[in-house]
Coordinates of C-alpha atoms in Angstrom, one line a residue:
Chain K
M1 CA -69.4 -20.4 70.1
V2 CA -66.1 -18.6 69.5
V3 CA -65.9 -16.8 66.2
E4 CA -62.4 -16.6 64.8
S5 CA -61.4 -13.1 63.7
Y6 CA -58.1 -14.2 62.2
G7 CA -56.7 -17.2 60.3
E8 CA -54.0 -18.7 58.1
V9 CA -53.9 -20.8 55.0
D10 CA -50.8 -22.4 53.6
I11 CA -50.4 -22.2 49.8
L12 CA -48.4 -25.3 48.9
D13 CA -50.2 -26.5 45.8
E14 CA -52.6 -25.1 43.2
S15 CA -55.7 -26.4 45.0
H16 CA -54.9 -24.2 47.9
I17 CA -55.7 -21.1 45.8
V18 CA -59.3 -22.4 46.1
T19 CA -58.9 -22.9 49.9
V20 CA -57.7 -19.3 50.1
R21 CA -60.8 -18.1 48.2
K22 CA -63.2 -20.1 50.3
T23 CA -61.5 -18.8 53.6
I24 CA -61.6 -15.2 52.5
R25 CA -65.2 -15.5 51.3
E26 CA -66.3 -16.8 54.6
A27 CA -64.3 -14.3 56.6
A28 CA -65.4 -11.2 54.5
S29 CA -69.0 -12.3 54.6
R30 CA -68.9 -12.7 58.3
I31 CA -67.4 -9.3 58.8
G32 CA -70.4 -8.0 57.0
F33 CA -69.2 -7.0 53.5
G34 CA -71.9 -7.0 50.7
V35 CA -71.8 -9.5 47.9
T36 CA -69.9 -7.1 45.5
D37 CA -67.2 -6.2 48.0
V38 CA -66.9 -9.9 49.0
T39 CA -66.3 -10.7 45.3
R40 CA -63.7 -7.9 45.0
I41 CA -61.9 -9.1 48.1
V42 CA -62.0 -12.8 47.1
T43 CA -60.8 -12.0 43.6
A44 CA -57.9 -9.8 44.9
G45 CA -56.9 -12.7 47.3
S46 CA -57.0 -15.2 44.4
E47 CA -54.6 -13.0 42.3
L48 CA -52.2 -12.7 45.2
A49 CA -52.4 -16.4 46.1
R50 CA -51.7 -17.3 42.5
N51 CA -48.7 -14.9 42.4
A52 CA -47.2 -16.5 45.6
F53 CA -47.7 -20.0 44.2
H54 CA -46.4 -19.3 40.7
Y55 CA -43.4 -17.1 41.5
A56 CA -42.3 -18.6 44.9
G57 CA -43.7 -22.2 44.6
R58 CA -45.3 -21.8 48.1
G59 CA -46.5 -19.1 50.5
V60 CA -48.9 -18.4 53.3
M61 CA -52.0 -16.2 53.5
R62 CA -53.0 -14.7 56.9
W63 CA -56.2 -12.8 57.4
Q64 CA -57.6 -10.8 60.3
E65 CA -60.5 -8.6 61.1
V66 CA -59.3 -5.0 61.6
E67 CA -60.8 -1.9 63.1
N68 CA -60.1 1.8 62.6
G69 CA -62.4 4.3 64.2
Q70 CA -65.8 4.2 62.5
S71 CA -64.6 1.5 60.1
I72 CA -64.3 -2.3 60.3
G73 CA -62.4 -4.2 57.7
I74 CA -60.4 -7.2 56.6
E75 CA -56.6 -7.4 56.2
L76 CA -55.0 -10.1 54.1
V77 CA -51.3 -10.7 54.2
F78 CA -49.6 -12.9 51.5
E79 CA -46.0 -13.9 52.3
D80 CA -43.6 -15.9 50.2
H81 CA -39.9 -16.6 50.2
G82 CA -39.6 -16.5 46.4
P83 CA -37.3 -14.5 44.1
G84 CA -38.8 -11.1 45.1
I85 CA -39.8 -8.3 42.8
A86 CA -36.8 -6.5 41.3
N87 CA -38.7 -3.4 40.1
L88 CA -41.8 -2.7 42.2
E89 CA -42.9 0.3 40.2
Q90 CA -42.8 -1.7 37.0
A91 CA -44.7 -4.6 38.6
L92 CA -47.5 -2.1 39.5
E93 CA -47.8 -0.9 35.9
P94 CA -50.8 -2.4 34.0
G95 CA -49.7 -4.8 31.3
Y96 CA -46.3 -5.6 32.8
S97 CA -45.7 -9.3 33.4
T98 CA -42.6 -11.5 33.7
S99 CA -44.7 -14.7 33.7
G100 CA -46.5 -14.5 30.4
G101 CA -49.7 -13.3 32.1
L102 CA -51.6 -10.2 31.2
G103 CA -49.9 -8.2 34.0
M104 CA -53.1 -7.1 35.6
G105 CA -52.6 -9.0 38.8
L106 CA -51.0 -6.4 41.0
P107 CA -52.5 -3.2 39.5
G108 CA -55.9 -4.8 39.3
T109 CA -55.7 -6.1 42.9
K110 CA -54.8 -2.6 44.1
R111 CA -58.0 -1.2 42.4
L112 CA -60.2 -3.9 44.0
M113 CA -58.9 -3.1 47.5
D114 CA -58.7 0.1 49.6
E115 CA -55.1 -0.2 50.6
M116 CA -52.1 -2.2 49.3
D117 CA -48.6 -2.4 50.7
I118 CA -45.8 -4.4 49.1
R119 CA -42.5 -5.3 50.7
S120 CA -40.1 -7.2 48.6
R121 CA -36.4 -8.0 48.6
V122 CA -34.8 -9.7 45.6
G123 CA -33.7 -13.3 46.7
E124 CA -35.7 -13.1 50.0
G125 CA -39.3 -12.9 49.1
T126 CA -42.4 -10.7 48.9
T127 CA -45.1 -9.7 51.4
V128 CA -48.2 -8.1 50.1
T129 CA -50.7 -6.6 52.5
V130 CA -54.2 -5.5 51.4
R131 CA -57.1 -4.1 53.3
K132 CA -60.7 -3.4 52.6
W133 CA -62.9 -1.2 54.8
R134 CA -66.6 -0.7 55.5
R135 CA -68.6 1.5 57.8
K136 CA -69.5 0.0 61.1
Chain B
M1 CA -59.9 -31.0 47.4
A2 CA -62.7 -32.3 45.1
N3 CA -62.2 -31.2 41.6
E4 CA -65.6 -29.8 40.4
R5 CA -66.8 -31.1 37.1
I6 CA -67.7 -29.1 34.1
S7 CA -71.1 -30.1 32.5
V8 CA -71.2 -30.3 28.7
I9 CA -74.4 -31.1 26.8
K10 CA -75.5 -30.5 23.2
V11 CA -78.9 -29.0 22.5
R12 CA -79.7 -28.9 18.8
E13 CA -76.7 -27.2 17.1
T14 CA -75.3 -25.7 20.3
L15 CA -73.0 -27.0 23.0
M16 CA -73.9 -25.8 26.5
V17 CA -71.2 -25.8 29.1
T18 CA -71.9 -25.0 32.7
M19 CA -69.0 -23.8 34.8
P20 CA -69.0 -24.7 38.5
A21 CA -69.1 -22.0 41.2
D22 CA -65.4 -22.0 42.2
P23 CA -63.3 -24.2 39.9
D24 CA -59.6 -24.7 40.6
D25 CA -57.0 -23.9 37.9
S26 CA -56.7 -27.4 36.6
T27 CA -60.5 -27.6 36.1
I28 CA -60.4 -24.3 34.2
T29 CA -57.6 -25.5 32.0
A30 CA -59.4 -28.8 31.4
L31 CA -62.4 -26.7 30.2
Q32 CA -60.5 -25.5 27.2
E33 CA -59.6 -28.9 25.9
E34 CA -62.9 -30.6 26.8
V35 CA -64.9 -27.9 25.0
L36 CA -62.8 -27.9 21.9
Q37 CA -63.0 -31.7 21.6
A38 CA -66.7 -31.7 22.3
M39 CA -67.2 -29.0 19.6
A40 CA -65.6 -31.3 17.0
R41 CA -67.2 -34.5 18.3
Y42 CA -70.8 -33.2 18.3
E43 CA -70.2 -31.0 15.2
A44 CA -71.7 -28.1 17.1
S45 CA -71.8 -24.7 15.5
G46 CA -72.2 -22.7 18.6
L47 CA -71.1 -22.7 22.2
I48 CA -72.8 -21.2 25.3
L49 CA -70.6 -20.8 28.3
D50 CA -73.0 -20.6 31.2
I51 CA -71.1 -18.9 34.1
S52 CA -74.2 -18.0 36.1
A53 CA -72.9 -20.1 39.0
V54 CA -69.5 -18.6 39.0
E55 CA -68.8 -16.5 42.1
T56 CA -65.2 -15.5 41.5
M57 CA -63.6 -14.8 38.2
D58 CA -59.9 -13.8 38.6
S59 CA -57.6 -12.9 35.7
F60 CA -56.5 -16.5 35.1
F61 CA -60.1 -17.7 34.8
A62 CA -61.2 -14.7 32.6
R63 CA -58.1 -15.1 30.3
T64 CA -58.9 -18.8 29.8
V65 CA -62.5 -18.1 29.0
V66 CA -61.5 -15.5 26.3
E67 CA -58.8 -17.8 24.9
T68 CA -61.4 -20.6 24.6
T69 CA -63.8 -18.4 22.7
R70 CA -60.9 -17.5 20.2
M71 CA -60.1 -21.2 19.8
V72 CA -63.7 -22.1 19.1
E73 CA -63.8 -19.3 16.6
L74 CA -60.7 -20.8 14.8
M75 CA -62.7 -24.0 14.6
G76 CA -65.6 -22.1 12.9
G77 CA -67.8 -21.9 15.9
K78 CA -69.5 -19.0 17.7
T79 CA -69.4 -18.5 21.5
V80 CA -71.7 -16.6 23.8
I81 CA -70.9 -16.1 27.5
A82 CA -74.1 -16.3 29.5
G83 CA -75.2 -15.3 32.9
M84 CA -72.3 -13.3 34.4
R85 CA -73.3 -12.1 37.9
P86 CA -73.3 -8.4 38.5
S87 CA -70.7 -8.7 41.2
V88 CA -68.4 -10.7 38.8
A89 CA -69.0 -8.1 36.0
I90 CA -68.0 -5.3 38.4
T91 CA -65.0 -7.1 39.7
A92 CA -63.7 -8.3 36.3
T93 CA -63.9 -4.7 34.9
Q94 CA -62.2 -3.1 37.9
L95 CA -59.5 -5.8 37.7
G96 CA -58.8 -4.5 34.2
F97 CA -60.3 -7.3 32.2
T98 CA -61.9 -6.6 28.8
F99 CA -63.7 -9.4 27.1
G100 CA -62.9 -7.9 23.7
N101 CA -65.3 -8.9 21.0
T102 CA -66.7 -11.8 23.0
K103 CA -70.5 -12.0 22.8
T104 CA -72.3 -12.0 26.1
A105 CA -75.9 -12.6 27.2
L106 CA -77.9 -12.1 30.3
D107 CA -78.9 -15.8 30.4
V108 CA -78.8 -19.0 28.4
D109 CA -82.2 -18.1 26.7
Y110 CA -80.8 -14.9 25.2
A111 CA -77.6 -16.6 24.3
L112 CA -79.6 -19.1 22.2
D113 CA -81.2 -16.1 20.4
L114 CA -77.8 -14.6 19.7
L115 CA -76.6 -17.8 18.2
G116 CA -79.8 -18.0 16.1
D117 CA -80.5 -21.5 17.2
R118 CA -84.3 -21.5 16.5
H119 CA -87.0 -23.7 17.8
P120 CA -88.5 -25.8 16.4
R121 CA -85.8 -27.3 14.2
R122 CA -87.2 -29.1 11.2
P123 CA -85.3 -31.8 9.2
G124 CA -83.3 -30.2 6.5
H125 CA -83.7 -26.8 8.1
G126 CA -80.3 -25.0 8.3
R127 CA -79.0 -23.3 11.3

């Protein structure tokens, strides 16, 4: 049996946020994360999937297993071609929101993961990459 | 994708709502209206939101739950959130979510105690 170490989920409607969660849950569990880390990773993915869907209308989530020396991990990349984030610093401030939410999405997601990288251009879209590591 | 159903039952004066493990956004939104209407229809005084099956609670889900407890309060009812898993409690807190003044309980049993819904209930005996 071939075990996939990467995958992709299109986010085209609201129900795909659930598909993203299920996909990440399976992947993170298989990589060997414990239940609390799996919950953190799935929750972070849920926030990012919802962001892509709400701000851009659609997007894509790619996941892959990653390795770095003594560590093994999971990388999630969320890409959309929405309006982009005009002020990244502000978007990472707790409590800041342009959508009427509580503004905990991005700063909260960052706390749940080990690494977060955001690339965004106004009018072109946003790519958010997050990683979580564990010892081999 | 199948839309998971929310189970709503009334036991004595209390409405018990069980959330599915991984509900989509529209199921979560439907929870609010369904619960408020059931509170009025059954003339319940308390609400127990059993989230023991819930595996993931992101900010949208958590916000809707807290909003629902406030709405129930406006209608004169009390809410207890029961059975939050340790992993969900850790994640919700790190995400930055505070449940404010919302009452919580380890399980449905303790939640009933908190609501003061006593057994046995006698005719004419208040809540």
